[in-house]
């Protein structure tokens, strides 16, 4: 049964965590088990199954999304590895962390620079060809050239996404946010995703689609960090013993946090804004040491981009200009405001909140509709992209044809009319005139925003043209998001917000002391706050973008207002995308109705446990017939006075132990030389999900009756909660500690030492409300 959130659940709504659906085909080694061993293993295992629910088939309905091990797994192997480290190795580990931060900054900065050069040159060449035909009054030929280029570039981007890396579609920010929350979605940080994200974003933005390359840059930075954080590759002999320190989810998470911050810094030339974005929006866990490393990473990005600007100033970057590495400098405008300006800013905030909530609602509907189309195959994905690209081309070229030509103003500091780009685009106008709609439509998105932010050009755009452009961009931004190309939301939202901000500036022209370009900036801030629901990071990003600190109070006011208004209607756009994709994201707060439940209320089974020294056949049978990733280990007499919880063992660690075949014929503790046969490197997490699978084992029939000591790989200090703890309290504990498994222990003695295990799926509202449908969430404060 599949729930509304896309998660496969059992009959009672429980989502069982696992590594993916079990294969129907029985592996080779499983067929070697005799009927005697199968009959023997099954009842023994059944003795240690805590059937706390009515699920009849173990692992029948499995969730394909695996959680990440952000908790430090303190087993004997791990402790022995830490005890054996010398001071030089600890110093080496610290230096490597900062070295990787440097490499992430360099890599992300260079990719950001490459993206900008490619987009500026491809878009510039396309617009130059179109202008060439326009200058000869060949308007139909000009449209054919523009539309053909746009459709070809968009189709190429869609083909990359459809055939190479479907996970690269969209902005990628929700996926990065989910990963940093502990969700290991399929292929979101794979090398193929990185490749398609870079080149697909270049092609999509160059195609004139109403998308941005800034959102994908966050995903790109995270992919670069993940690639560096793989700890090398044993398959290609590209690893060293000291790289084993990074073969764990915790260190990889910190590096990906740095990568996400670097992506924002590379996209907006906003290093401080990148750090705050990672802190406010992306990361679920934060600490001071990570703050300094993230700040260092973004500083490296800023240095790389500054060097790139100086290099391009020599004219060696083709058509690359200021529009590439975006900075909308409005510092030349005088910032003085009165009480009427405060009223106008509040009005902008209210409008931004309302428009942002409507925008999010429509994006939600469009993405859900597109997902139905995209599921039909690559041909439908590419056809949808081509349709949107053709529609965008028709609107971008067709609407300026109906606009009236405006005489060039006198004494303007730039060329008017302009045949290439800039504020005053000629289009089909006679000499000495310009087309204001063409100045917005037939430019790159960055240049269009720069035109709207331009100061001392109050009447450059007519009010009717601004209305038309706003309606077109608002609608195109909605219907473009969700197609199979890498597409960011930042630039479309900034573009639409700048238009209605400039409109409000024109309405308050007689009363306001603020320039219309500053109103455009405040409008962009209000729309960003209304859609993305961020405040601090957006405020700093916008100030770094515009190089004007004097606007800080007004930007803060408009962001707070728009976010407050929009929060009354729906959630932020990235949170909506997380829900649409069915990613089990854990919020920082617990739902109100969880206060009325206790931990044991949501514990479902069956719970399978292992003895501290377990029979190999039992372990193999459990791994085969279940999809669980964590198993409680219980010591029983004669190894303990009474049954007691020894800890938790992971599926991945069991597979490593079984593959190493550290078995014994007697049921006894393993000797100390086990640490010589097994190292911590063997238990390091493989890159890109390339860990040991059940099918990789080759266990013979006679080995099934042998024993294996699980104590060396058992986490002897698992987090536990008593069964009577409030579910809300348990949820907050689970989220704040970054857990994957939380043991529920009984309150009274004389019962099994563990009642059950809670995973992130057990805290999902769909699961809890599925168990207790009588609960009315909205009635609880």
XYZ file of C-alpha atoms in Angstrom:
781
model
C 0.000 0.000 0.000
C 1.404 3.385 -0.970
C 0.405 6.413 1.058
C -0.199 9.940 -0.179
C 3.388 10.902 0.547
C 4.735 8.237 -1.758
C 6.019 5.994 1.042
C 5.160 2.293 0.975
C 3.490 1.285 4.199
C 2.146 -1.827 5.874
C -1.476 -2.596 6.609
C -1.504 -0.467 9.741
C 0.313 2.450 8.096
C 3.775 1.585 9.405
C 6.743 2.380 7.199
C 9.533 -0.149 7.632
C 13.010 1.268 7.059
C 15.139 -0.741 4.686
C 17.638 -0.607 1.869
C 15.059 -1.081 -0.874
C 12.570 -3.645 -2.111
C 13.764 -7.227 -1.832
C 14.452 -9.037 -5.095
C 12.072 -11.766 -6.140
C 14.934 -13.943 -7.384
C 16.535 -16.038 -4.649
C 20.328 -15.527 -4.533
C 22.616 -18.446 -5.309
C 23.866 -18.963 -1.778
C 20.312 -19.052 -0.403
C 19.439 -22.006 -2.592
C 22.286 -23.928 -1.017
C 20.601 -23.993 2.377
C 19.137 -27.377 3.098
C 15.572 -27.847 4.199
C 16.898 -28.944 7.589
C 18.724 -25.655 8.156
C 15.778 -23.591 6.953
C 13.432 -25.388 9.288
C 15.913 -24.970 12.117
C 16.553 -21.258 11.616
C 12.955 -20.195 11.330
C 11.634 -21.263 14.762
C 14.783 -20.042 16.500
C 14.345 -16.635 14.954
C 10.650 -16.624 15.754
C 11.461 -16.966 19.446
C 13.074 -13.541 19.350
C 10.358 -11.763 17.367
C 8.433 -9.243 19.448
C 5.084 -9.134 17.663
C 3.839 -5.792 18.890
C 1.548 -5.409 15.891
C -0.574 -7.500 13.592
C 1.792 -7.449 10.592
C 1.752 -10.988 9.252
C 4.520 -10.846 6.651
C 7.888 -9.496 7.703
C 9.168 -6.857 5.306
C 6.243 -7.197 2.907
C 5.787 -3.468 2.434
C 9.103 -1.699 2.340
C 10.115 1.932 2.128
C 12.738 2.514 -0.580
C 14.316 5.482 1.205
C 17.138 4.701 3.606
C 18.227 6.901 6.479
C 21.792 8.032 7.072
C 23.967 7.158 10.068
C 24.730 10.586 11.485
C 25.081 9.121 14.968
C 28.606 8.010 15.941
C 28.392 4.209 16.076
C 30.490 3.378 19.117
C 31.290 -0.310 18.746
C 34.519 -2.052 19.763
C 35.981 -1.749 16.261
C 35.426 2.016 16.315
C 36.844 2.407 19.815
C 39.902 0.338 18.966
C 40.518 2.503 15.904
C 40.347 5.707 17.967
C 42.595 4.290 20.691
C 45.203 3.331 18.106
C 45.392 6.803 16.549
C 48.521 8.791 17.294
C 48.727 12.555 17.651
C 50.068 12.890 14.129
C 47.015 11.079 12.782
C 44.648 13.340 14.705
C 46.501 16.364 13.322
C 46.318 14.813 9.852
C 42.553 14.397 10.196
C 42.080 18.048 11.162
C 44.295 19.289 8.331
C 42.413 17.104 5.865
C 39.067 18.553 6.927
C 40.287 22.066 6.217
C 41.984 20.865 3.045
C 38.731 19.423 1.772
C 36.972 22.693 2.632
C 39.555 24.489 0.476
C 39.021 22.054 -2.415
C 35.233 22.411 -2.177
C 35.541 26.193 -2.379
C 37.935 26.026 -5.328
C 35.846 23.480 -7.207
C 32.521 25.218 -6.661
C 33.964 28.640 -7.510
C 35.464 27.370 -10.760
C 32.235 25.592 -11.747
C 30.241 28.744 -10.985
C 32.593 30.783 -13.144
C 32.382 28.219 -15.958
C 28.570 28.252 -15.777
C 28.460 32.026 -16.087
C 30.898 32.168 -19.004
C 28.979 29.453 -20.865
C 25.544 31.021 -20.319
C 26.692 34.515 -21.273
C 28.402 33.349 -24.461
C 25.658 30.959 -25.619
C 22.859 33.431 -24.843
C 24.847 36.321 -26.321
C 25.492 34.428 -29.568
C 21.792 33.514 -29.810
C 20.639 37.112 -29.240
C 23.231 38.479 -31.668
C 21.904 36.220 -34.417
C 18.345 37.287 -33.659
C 19.295 40.983 -33.676
C 21.127 40.556 -36.975
C 17.955 39.419 -38.714
C 15.890 42.087 -36.913
C 18.184 44.805 -38.233
C 17.397 43.603 -41.776
C 13.630 43.647 -41.040
C 13.505 39.856 -41.324
C 11.253 39.398 -38.314
C 9.977 35.913 -39.156
C 13.518 34.627 -39.714
C 14.582 36.234 -36.443
C 11.814 34.398 -34.584
C 12.705 31.086 -36.237
C 16.352 31.503 -35.184
C 15.389 32.406 -31.608
C 12.812 29.629 -31.237
C 15.067 27.007 -32.845
C 17.967 27.854 -30.548
C 15.734 27.823 -27.480
C 14.033 24.540 -28.358
C 17.324 22.849 -29.274
C 19.073 23.918 -26.080
C 16.089 22.985 -23.907
C 15.706 19.583 -25.596
C 19.405 18.862 -25.014
C 19.047 19.727 -21.314
C 15.952 17.522 -21.055
C 17.689 14.625 -22.807
C 20.575 14.789 -20.330
C 18.138 14.675 -17.410
C 15.905 11.991 -18.903
C 18.618 9.530 -19.923
C 21.619 10.207 -17.688
C 20.456 11.578 -14.321
C 16.736 12.087 -13.593
C 17.720 13.229 -10.078
C 19.326 16.361 -11.596
C 15.963 17.859 -12.579
C 14.677 20.779 -10.527
C 16.656 23.076 -8.283
C 18.155 20.374 -6.048
C 17.835 22.457 -2.897
C 15.039 20.250 -1.451
C 17.162 17.145 -2.066
C 20.225 18.676 -0.395
C 18.062 19.806 2.493
C 16.689 16.258 2.811
C 20.177 14.714 2.743
C 21.357 17.008 5.524
C 18.259 15.958 7.470
C 19.343 12.319 7.215
C 17.554 11.064 4.081
C 19.580 9.098 1.549
C 17.479 9.530 -1.591
C 18.635 7.669 -4.675
C 21.467 9.194 -6.758
C 20.935 12.781 -5.602
C 24.698 13.312 -5.135
C 26.055 10.877 -7.733
C 28.781 11.933 -10.223
C 26.302 11.605 -13.093
C 23.967 13.997 -11.290
C 26.802 16.505 -10.937
C 27.614 16.295 -14.654
C 23.996 16.796 -15.733
C 23.448 19.524 -13.162
C 26.293 21.610 -14.587
C 25.635 21.198 -18.289
C 21.847 20.886 -18.019
C 21.689 24.148 -16.076
C 23.817 25.918 -18.697
C 21.610 24.658 -21.525
C 18.340 25.399 -19.708
C 19.234 28.973 -18.782
C 20.719 29.644 -22.245
C 17.456 28.382 -23.766
C 15.669 31.430 -22.361
C 13.528 29.407 -19.962
C 12.321 31.269 -16.888
C 14.704 29.396 -14.620
C 17.833 30.304 -12.715
C 21.243 28.713 -12.434
C 21.538 29.776 -8.785
C 19.430 26.989 -7.219
C 21.259 24.252 -9.143
C 24.562 25.736 -7.952
C 23.647 24.703 -4.391
C 23.108 21.145 -5.602
C 26.327 21.341 -7.634
C 28.348 22.440 -4.599
C 26.858 19.589 -2.564
C 27.709 17.058 -5.305
C 31.309 18.305 -5.467
C 31.597 17.974 -1.678
C 30.098 14.483 -1.784
C 32.503 13.404 -4.509
C 35.463 14.640 -2.453
C 33.997 13.118 0.699
C 33.800 9.588 -0.692
C 37.118 8.848 0.973
C 38.656 7.657 -2.264
C 37.782 4.572 -4.285
C 39.068 1.088 -3.475
C 37.711 -0.145 -6.810
C 40.025 2.148 -8.777
C 42.850 2.068 -6.183
C 42.432 5.777 -5.444
C 42.326 5.562 -1.683
C 44.788 5.776 1.185
C 44.529 4.544 4.740
C 44.169 8.073 6.123
C 41.106 8.698 3.910
C 39.190 6.145 5.986
C 38.430 8.938 8.462
C 35.892 10.326 6.013
C 34.128 7.069 5.145
C 31.160 7.886 7.372
C 27.963 9.845 7.016
C 28.787 12.380 9.725
C 31.934 13.818 8.115
C 30.334 13.602 4.692
C 27.358 15.583 5.995
C 29.633 18.387 7.203
C 31.377 18.552 3.839
C 28.064 18.693 1.968
C 26.963 21.531 4.241
C 30.088 23.412 3.175
C 29.271 22.564 -0.444
C 25.737 23.948 -0.190
C 27.042 27.202 1.305
C 29.692 27.393 -1.416
C 26.990 26.980 -4.056
C 25.111 30.048 -2.813
C 28.348 32.015 -2.571
C 29.237 31.096 -6.169
C 25.742 31.855 -7.463
C 25.309 35.306 -5.911
C 28.840 36.355 -4.977
C 27.511 36.356 -1.423
C 29.918 34.480 0.886
C 28.255 35.534 4.151
C 24.829 34.889 2.670
C 25.969 31.385 1.736
C 26.935 30.593 5.322
C 23.625 31.911 6.628
C 21.688 30.000 3.951
C 23.293 26.759 5.087
C 22.536 27.619 8.710
C 18.938 28.798 8.220
C 17.608 26.633 5.410
C 19.845 23.699 4.470
C 21.437 22.168 7.568
C 19.426 20.360 10.239
C 22.366 20.201 12.689
C 24.948 22.876 13.337
C 27.955 23.521 15.552
C 30.654 26.155 15.880
C 33.437 24.187 14.200
C 31.229 23.695 11.138
C 30.504 27.430 11.084
C 34.192 28.276 10.726
C 34.815 25.683 8.018
C 31.768 26.831 6.055
C 32.904 30.443 6.348
C 36.361 29.468 5.116
C 34.840 27.617 2.142
C 32.728 30.571 1.033
C 35.701 32.908 1.452
C 37.646 30.717 -0.972
C 34.741 30.938 -3.421
C 34.742 34.733 -3.166
C 38.484 34.859 -3.900
C 38.082 32.559 -6.932
C 35.267 34.685 -8.364
C 37.172 37.928 -7.779
C 40.145 36.484 -9.625
C 37.835 35.369 -12.433
C 36.381 38.883 -12.815
C 39.861 40.369 -13.074
C 40.802 37.752 -15.677
C 37.722 38.492 -17.788
C 38.402 42.228 -17.584
C 41.214 41.574 -20.082
C 38.617 40.545 -22.687
C 39.557 36.854 -22.806
C 36.092 35.542 -21.890
C 34.245 36.144 -25.168
C 30.844 37.751 -24.682
C 31.132 37.417 -20.918
C 30.354 40.706 -19.192
C 29.126 42.033 -15.887
C 25.915 40.072 -16.276
C 27.744 36.804 -15.777
C 28.800 37.071 -12.147
C 25.688 38.886 -11.066
C 25.840 41.950 -8.860
C 23.036 44.458 -9.055
C 24.822 47.496 -7.656
C 22.300 50.096 -6.438
C 24.669 51.867 -4.065
C 24.649 54.969 -6.297
C 21.018 55.706 -5.353
C 20.382 57.982 -2.396
C 18.621 56.084 0.405
C 16.362 58.433 2.342
C 12.843 57.489 3.297
C 9.805 58.979 5.004
C 6.637 57.626 6.607
C 5.077 57.160 3.162
C 7.974 54.911 2.211
C 7.380 52.773 5.305
C 3.729 52.395 4.243
C 4.857 51.455 0.744
C 7.297 48.882 2.129
C 4.574 47.329 4.304
C 2.317 47.216 1.248
C 5.093 45.484 -0.692
C 5.448 42.936 2.102
C 1.726 42.172 2.123
C 1.614 41.874 -1.675
C 4.710 39.677 -1.645
C 3.212 37.384 1.003
C -0.058 36.996 -0.909
C 1.582 36.517 -4.301
C 4.152 34.142 -2.797
C 1.537 31.904 -1.183
C -0.460 31.781 -4.447
C 2.775 31.054 -6.334
C 3.576 28.145 -4.024
C 0.049 26.775 -4.306
C 0.162 26.810 -8.102
C 3.702 25.381 -8.217
C 2.474 22.509 -6.047
C -0.347 21.744 -8.481
C 1.875 22.045 -11.552
C 4.643 19.825 -10.154
C 2.130 17.128 -9.198
C 0.661 17.274 -12.712
C 4.067 17.173 -14.377
C 5.094 14.182 -12.256
C 2.294 12.175 -13.865
C 3.547 13.150 -17.322
C 7.220 12.559 -16.498
C 6.503 9.077 -15.167
C 5.486 7.972 -18.671
C 9.076 7.996 -19.899
C 11.873 10.073 -21.410
C 9.919 10.896 -24.586
C 7.179 12.598 -22.568
C 9.734 14.472 -20.448
C 11.485 15.863 -23.519
C 8.184 16.691 -25.253
C 7.012 18.661 -22.229
C 10.264 20.643 -22.124
C 10.063 21.406 -25.851
C 6.476 22.627 -25.428
C 7.427 24.990 -22.597
C 10.477 26.242 -24.516
C 8.374 26.960 -27.620
C 5.726 28.742 -25.552
C 8.390 30.846 -23.820
C 9.911 31.781 -27.182
C 6.538 32.849 -28.588
C 5.809 35.033 -25.569
C 9.302 36.543 -25.407
C 9.309 37.474 -29.097
C 5.585 38.058 -29.659
C 4.645 40.417 -26.838
C 7.324 43.054 -27.637
C 5.908 43.191 -31.199
C 2.754 44.814 -29.812
C 4.580 47.345 -27.624
C 4.874 50.946 -28.730
C 8.270 52.472 -29.359
C 9.451 55.064 -26.840
C 11.775 57.992 -27.698
C 15.191 57.682 -26.101
C 15.572 59.977 -23.075
C 18.122 62.727 -23.287
C 21.441 62.641 -21.425
C 21.365 58.926 -20.506
C 24.758 57.494 -19.504
C 24.295 54.378 -21.685
C 23.761 53.902 -25.392
C 20.171 54.346 -26.568
C 18.946 52.466 -28.481
C 21.051 49.356 -27.950
C 21.240 46.599 -30.516
C 22.765 43.972 -28.224
C 21.660 44.274 -24.594
C 21.112 46.896 -21.940
C 18.255 49.086 -20.755
C 17.181 50.419 -24.144
C 16.781 47.601 -26.675
C 15.982 48.639 -30.237
C 13.998 45.610 -31.450
C 11.818 46.860 -34.376
C 11.862 50.554 -33.421
C 13.169 53.376 -35.658
C 16.421 55.214 -34.809
C 16.240 57.198 -31.592
C 13.542 54.938 -30.085
C 13.536 51.788 -27.948
C 11.141 48.973 -26.990
C 10.777 48.642 -23.229
C 9.233 45.151 -23.347
C 12.039 43.894 -25.567
C 14.537 45.296 -23.046
C 13.037 42.884 -20.526
C 12.119 39.838 -22.626
C 15.005 39.653 -25.102
C 17.794 39.647 -22.545
C 19.232 37.121 -20.157
C 17.359 36.924 -16.866
C 20.316 38.539 -15.091
C 20.319 41.500 -17.501
C 16.545 41.881 -17.168
C 16.869 42.112 -13.382
C 19.700 44.589 -13.767
C 17.461 46.742 -15.976
C 14.682 46.648 -13.384
C 17.079 47.481 -10.548
C 18.618 50.381 -12.483
C 18.391 53.677 -10.600
C 17.651 57.172 -11.905
C 15.490 55.667 -14.679
C 12.042 56.268 -13.218
C 10.046 56.288 -16.457
C 12.158 53.865 -18.458
C 9.362 51.282 -18.437
C 5.704 52.088 -18.935
C 3.233 50.864 -16.323
C 1.357 48.786 -18.917
C 4.602 47.086 -19.986
C 5.439 46.265 -16.386
C 2.000 44.690 -15.885
C 2.381 42.586 -19.031
C 5.894 41.459 -18.139
C 4.891 40.595 -14.569
C 1.937 38.463 -15.692
C 4.083 36.649 -18.253
C 6.997 35.961 -15.887
C 4.719 34.951 -13.007
C 2.904 32.387 -15.146
C 6.000 31.165 -16.994
C 7.877 30.738 -13.722
C 5.089 28.513 -12.404
C 4.654 26.316 -15.483
C 8.406 25.981 -16.082
C 9.282 24.630 -12.634
C 8.877 20.861 -12.557
C 10.006 20.097 -16.108
C 12.958 17.762 -16.597
C 15.742 20.355 -16.612
C 17.888 21.736 -13.789
C 15.927 24.810 -12.790
C 16.311 27.248 -9.934
C 13.605 29.421 -8.403
C 15.684 32.318 -7.126
C 16.014 34.249 -10.390
C 12.363 33.829 -11.570
C 11.150 34.986 -8.159
C 13.573 37.936 -8.056
C 12.540 38.884 -11.598
C 8.801 38.815 -10.878
C 9.249 40.588 -7.533
C 11.352 43.339 -9.083
C 8.585 44.070 -11.606
C 5.786 44.649 -9.108
C 8.213 46.439 -6.796
C 8.905 48.885 -9.598
C 5.149 49.179 -10.168
C 4.585 50.143 -6.523
C 7.435 52.631 -6.854
C 5.648 54.254 -9.779
C 2.404 54.433 -7.784
C 4.175 56.140 -4.857
C 6.288 58.278 -7.151
C 4.789 61.579 -6.020
C 5.019 60.725 -2.309
C 8.182 58.650 -2.014
C 11.800 59.694 -1.707
C 13.063 56.254 -2.716
C 14.242 55.525 -6.228
C 12.120 53.113 -8.305
C 15.155 50.848 -8.630
C 15.217 50.489 -4.844
C 11.499 49.707 -4.884
C 12.276 46.942 -7.383
C 14.823 45.507 -4.954
C 12.337 45.610 -2.084
C 9.725 43.953 -4.282
C 12.153 41.151 -5.067
C 12.820 40.735 -1.340
C 9.107 40.561 -0.560
C 8.465 37.889 -3.187
C 11.462 35.862 -2.030
C 10.183 35.991 1.538
C 6.684 35.011 0.413
C 7.821 31.953 -1.524
C 10.903 30.635 0.305
C 10.082 31.825 3.854
C 13.685 32.669 4.701
C 14.618 35.923 6.406
C 18.181 36.352 7.678
C 19.998 34.616 4.811
C 17.861 36.298 2.127
C 18.455 39.678 3.723
C 22.236 39.272 3.633
C 22.236 37.751 0.130
C 20.273 40.720 -1.229
C 22.515 43.229 0.505
C 25.632 41.525 -0.849
C 24.011 41.411 -4.285
C 23.198 45.111 -4.343
C 26.158 46.477 -2.374
C 23.987 48.852 -0.345
C 23.956 48.417 3.430
C 21.706 51.467 3.920
C 18.715 49.416 2.742
C 19.098 46.930 5.618
C 16.166 48.185 7.779
C 13.748 48.241 4.837
C 14.805 44.807 3.554
C 14.377 43.358 7.046
C 10.928 44.897 7.373
C 9.676 43.691 3.993
C 10.997 40.152 4.523
C 9.387 39.816 7.949
C 6.076 41.151 6.651
C 5.912 38.925 3.576
C 6.900 35.792 5.504
C 4.338 36.478 8.235
C 1.545 36.969 5.713
C 2.450 33.927 3.593
C 2.807 31.582 6.585
C -0.910 31.976 7.216
C -1.723 30.189 3.933
C 0.801 27.434 3.211
C 4.405 26.308 3.710
C 7.553 27.358 1.873
C 8.138 26.159 -1.663
C 11.048 23.876 -0.760
C 9.030 22.229 2.023
C 6.241 21.622 -0.486
C 8.638 19.973 -2.932
C 9.921 17.725 -0.131
C 6.380 16.585 0.544
C 5.593 16.038 -3.132
C 8.693 13.862 -3.515
C 7.646 11.781 -0.503
C 10.869 12.455 1.409
C 10.361 11.761 5.159
C 11.742 15.085 6.386
C 11.845 15.567 10.154
C 10.843 19.063 11.250
C 12.601 20.770 14.138
C 9.357 20.825 16.114
C 6.969 18.039 17.050
C 3.355 18.073 15.940
C 0.960 19.231 18.641
C -1.043 15.979 18.707
C 2.131 14.024 19.558
C 1.866 15.353 23.110
C -1.178 13.129 23.638
C 0.715 9.956 22.656
C 3.637 8.044 24.153
C 6.495 6.265 22.440
C 4.986 2.790 22.736
C 1.833 3.961 20.925
C 3.610 4.076 17.564
C 5.898 1.077 18.028
C 5.006 -1.507 15.416
C 6.591 -4.801 14.658
C 7.623 -7.425 14.342
C 10.827 -6.653 16.203
C 13.690 -9.053 15.415
C 16.593 -9.357 17.829
C 19.883 -11.259 17.825
C 21.816 -12.911 20.598
C 25.254 -11.547 21.383
C 26.692 -14.734 19.888
C 24.375 -15.699 17.066
C 24.076 -18.575 14.632
C 25.076 -17.595 11.089
C 21.968 -19.184 9.586
C 19.698 -17.057 11.781
C 21.428 -13.838 10.692
C 21.264 -14.728 7.007
C 17.606 -15.681 7.314
C 16.765 -12.414 9.083
C 18.611 -10.310 6.514
C 16.873 -12.168 3.704
C 13.327 -12.030 5.034
C 13.353 -8.490 6.458
C 14.330 -5.073 5.275
C 15.357 -3.742 8.681
C 18.633 -1.873 8.984
C 19.004 -2.064 12.758
C 18.692 -5.089 15.044
C 18.807 -5.059 18.863
C 21.423 -7.397 20.312
C 20.440 -9.105 23.571
C 22.756 -11.038 25.852
C 21.105 -14.028 27.474
C 22.178 -16.615 30.063
C 24.773 -18.073 30.400
C 26.504 -14.956 29.049
C 24.530 -12.699 31.428
C 22.506 -13.168 34.588
C 19.281 -12.132 32.850
C 18.318 -10.974 29.342
C 19.786 -7.518 28.854
C 20.079 -5.085 25.959
C 23.638 -5.170 24.669
C 23.119 -2.618 21.907
C 22.229 -2.288 18.221
C 23.924 -3.794 15.199
C 23.513 -2.425 11.665
C 22.669 -4.477 8.600
C 25.682 -3.060 6.740
C 28.023 -4.124 9.549
C 26.511 -7.600 9.654
C 27.136 -7.992 5.938
C 30.794 -7.026 6.381
C 31.167 -9.505 9.239
C 29.510 -12.301 7.286
C 31.610 -11.653 4.211
C 34.783 -11.831 6.315
C 33.605 -15.215 7.635
C 34.872 -14.712 11.179
C 32.935 -17.761 12.351
C 33.544 -20.347 15.061
C 32.126 -23.796 15.692
C 31.606 -23.055 19.392
C 29.230 -20.543 20.895
C 31.873 -18.448 22.630
C 33.296 -14.933 22.649
C 35.726 -14.126 19.863
C 39.396 -13.723 20.725
C 41.259 -10.414 20.668
C 42.885 -11.257 17.356
C 39.577 -10.421 15.681
C 40.863 -6.815 15.566
C 43.788 -8.007 13.492
C 41.483 -9.651 10.932
C 38.946 -6.803 10.801
C 39.752 -3.088 10.602
C 37.586 0.013 10.822
C 38.265 0.610 7.129
C 36.231 -2.512 6.300
C 33.195 -0.940 7.948
C 33.578 2.434 6.236
C 30.609 3.460 4.132
C 31.113 2.907 0.432
C 30.730 5.818 -1.945
C 27.522 6.300 -3.938
C 25.768 3.384 -2.242
C 28.356 0.782 -3.331
C 28.339 -1.145 -0.071
C 28.156 -4.907 0.352
C 24.851 -6.428 -0.711
C 23.260 -9.642 0.481
C 23.852 -11.145 -2.960
C 27.612 -10.625 -2.545
C 27.837 -13.226 0.215
C 29.006 -16.754 -0.503
C 28.137 -18.747 2.599
C 28.273 -22.525 2.346
C 25.797 -24.962 3.869
C 28.117 -26.150 6.620
C 28.818 -22.530 7.673
C 25.159 -21.920 8.438
C 25.438 -23.898 11.683
C 28.483 -21.944 12.852
C 28.436 -19.011 15.304
C 29.597 -15.416 15.081
C 30.272 -12.980 17.919
C 28.366 -9.737 17.329
C 29.812 -7.824 20.284
C 32.735 -6.214 18.398
C 30.369 -4.592 15.879
C 27.502 -3.791 18.256
C 26.912 -0.211 19.327
C 26.977 -0.723 23.076
C 25.693 2.793 23.845
C 22.453 3.188 21.894
C 20.023 5.967 22.673
C 16.993 4.647 24.525
C 13.722 6.083 25.784
C 11.256 4.569 28.198
C 8.001 3.451 26.616
C 5.977 6.034 28.562
C 7.919 9.027 27.201
C 5.823 11.561 25.333
C 5.993 10.995 21.563
C 6.625 14.717 21.064
C 9.600 14.592 23.412
C 10.963 11.488 21.686
C 10.571 13.151 18.261
C 12.534 16.228 19.354
C 15.249 14.018 20.869
C 15.456 11.974 17.666
C 15.736 15.087 15.479
C 18.188 17.060 17.587
C 20.614 14.167 18.040
C 20.467 13.124 14.380
C 19.506 9.541 15.168
C 18.607 6.707 12.874
C 17.366 4.209 15.469
C 15.876 4.909 18.893
C 15.298 1.968 21.226
C 12.130 1.879 23.323
C 12.675 0.040 26.605
C 10.025 -1.223 29.042
C 9.148 0.659 32.193
C 8.756 -2.434 34.351
C 11.032 -5.414 34.965
C 10.342 -8.996 33.985
C 9.709 -8.111 30.337
C 11.946 -8.329 27.263
C 14.698 -5.707 27.554
C 13.530 -3.820 24.453
C 9.963 -3.055 23.359
C 10.758 -1.833 19.868
C 12.768 0.512 17.658
C 11.645 3.902 16.380
C 12.945 5.185 13.046
C 12.201 8.474 11.276
C 9.213 6.938 9.474
C 7.538 6.257 12.818
C 7.460 10.000 13.536
C 5.894 10.930 10.197
C 2.397 12.428 10.515
C 1.090 10.012 7.882
C 2.140 7.053 10.009
C 0.893 8.411 13.336
C -2.440 9.581 11.943
C -2.754 6.280 10.090
C -2.549 4.448 13.415
C -4.895 6.896 15.169
C -7.271 8.347 12.569
C -9.549 9.742 15.284
C -6.944 12.371 16.194
C -7.832 15.814 14.845
C -4.530 17.673 14.425
C -6.093 21.104 13.975
C -7.910 20.882 17.285
C -4.695 20.738 19.302
C -2.857 23.913 20.161
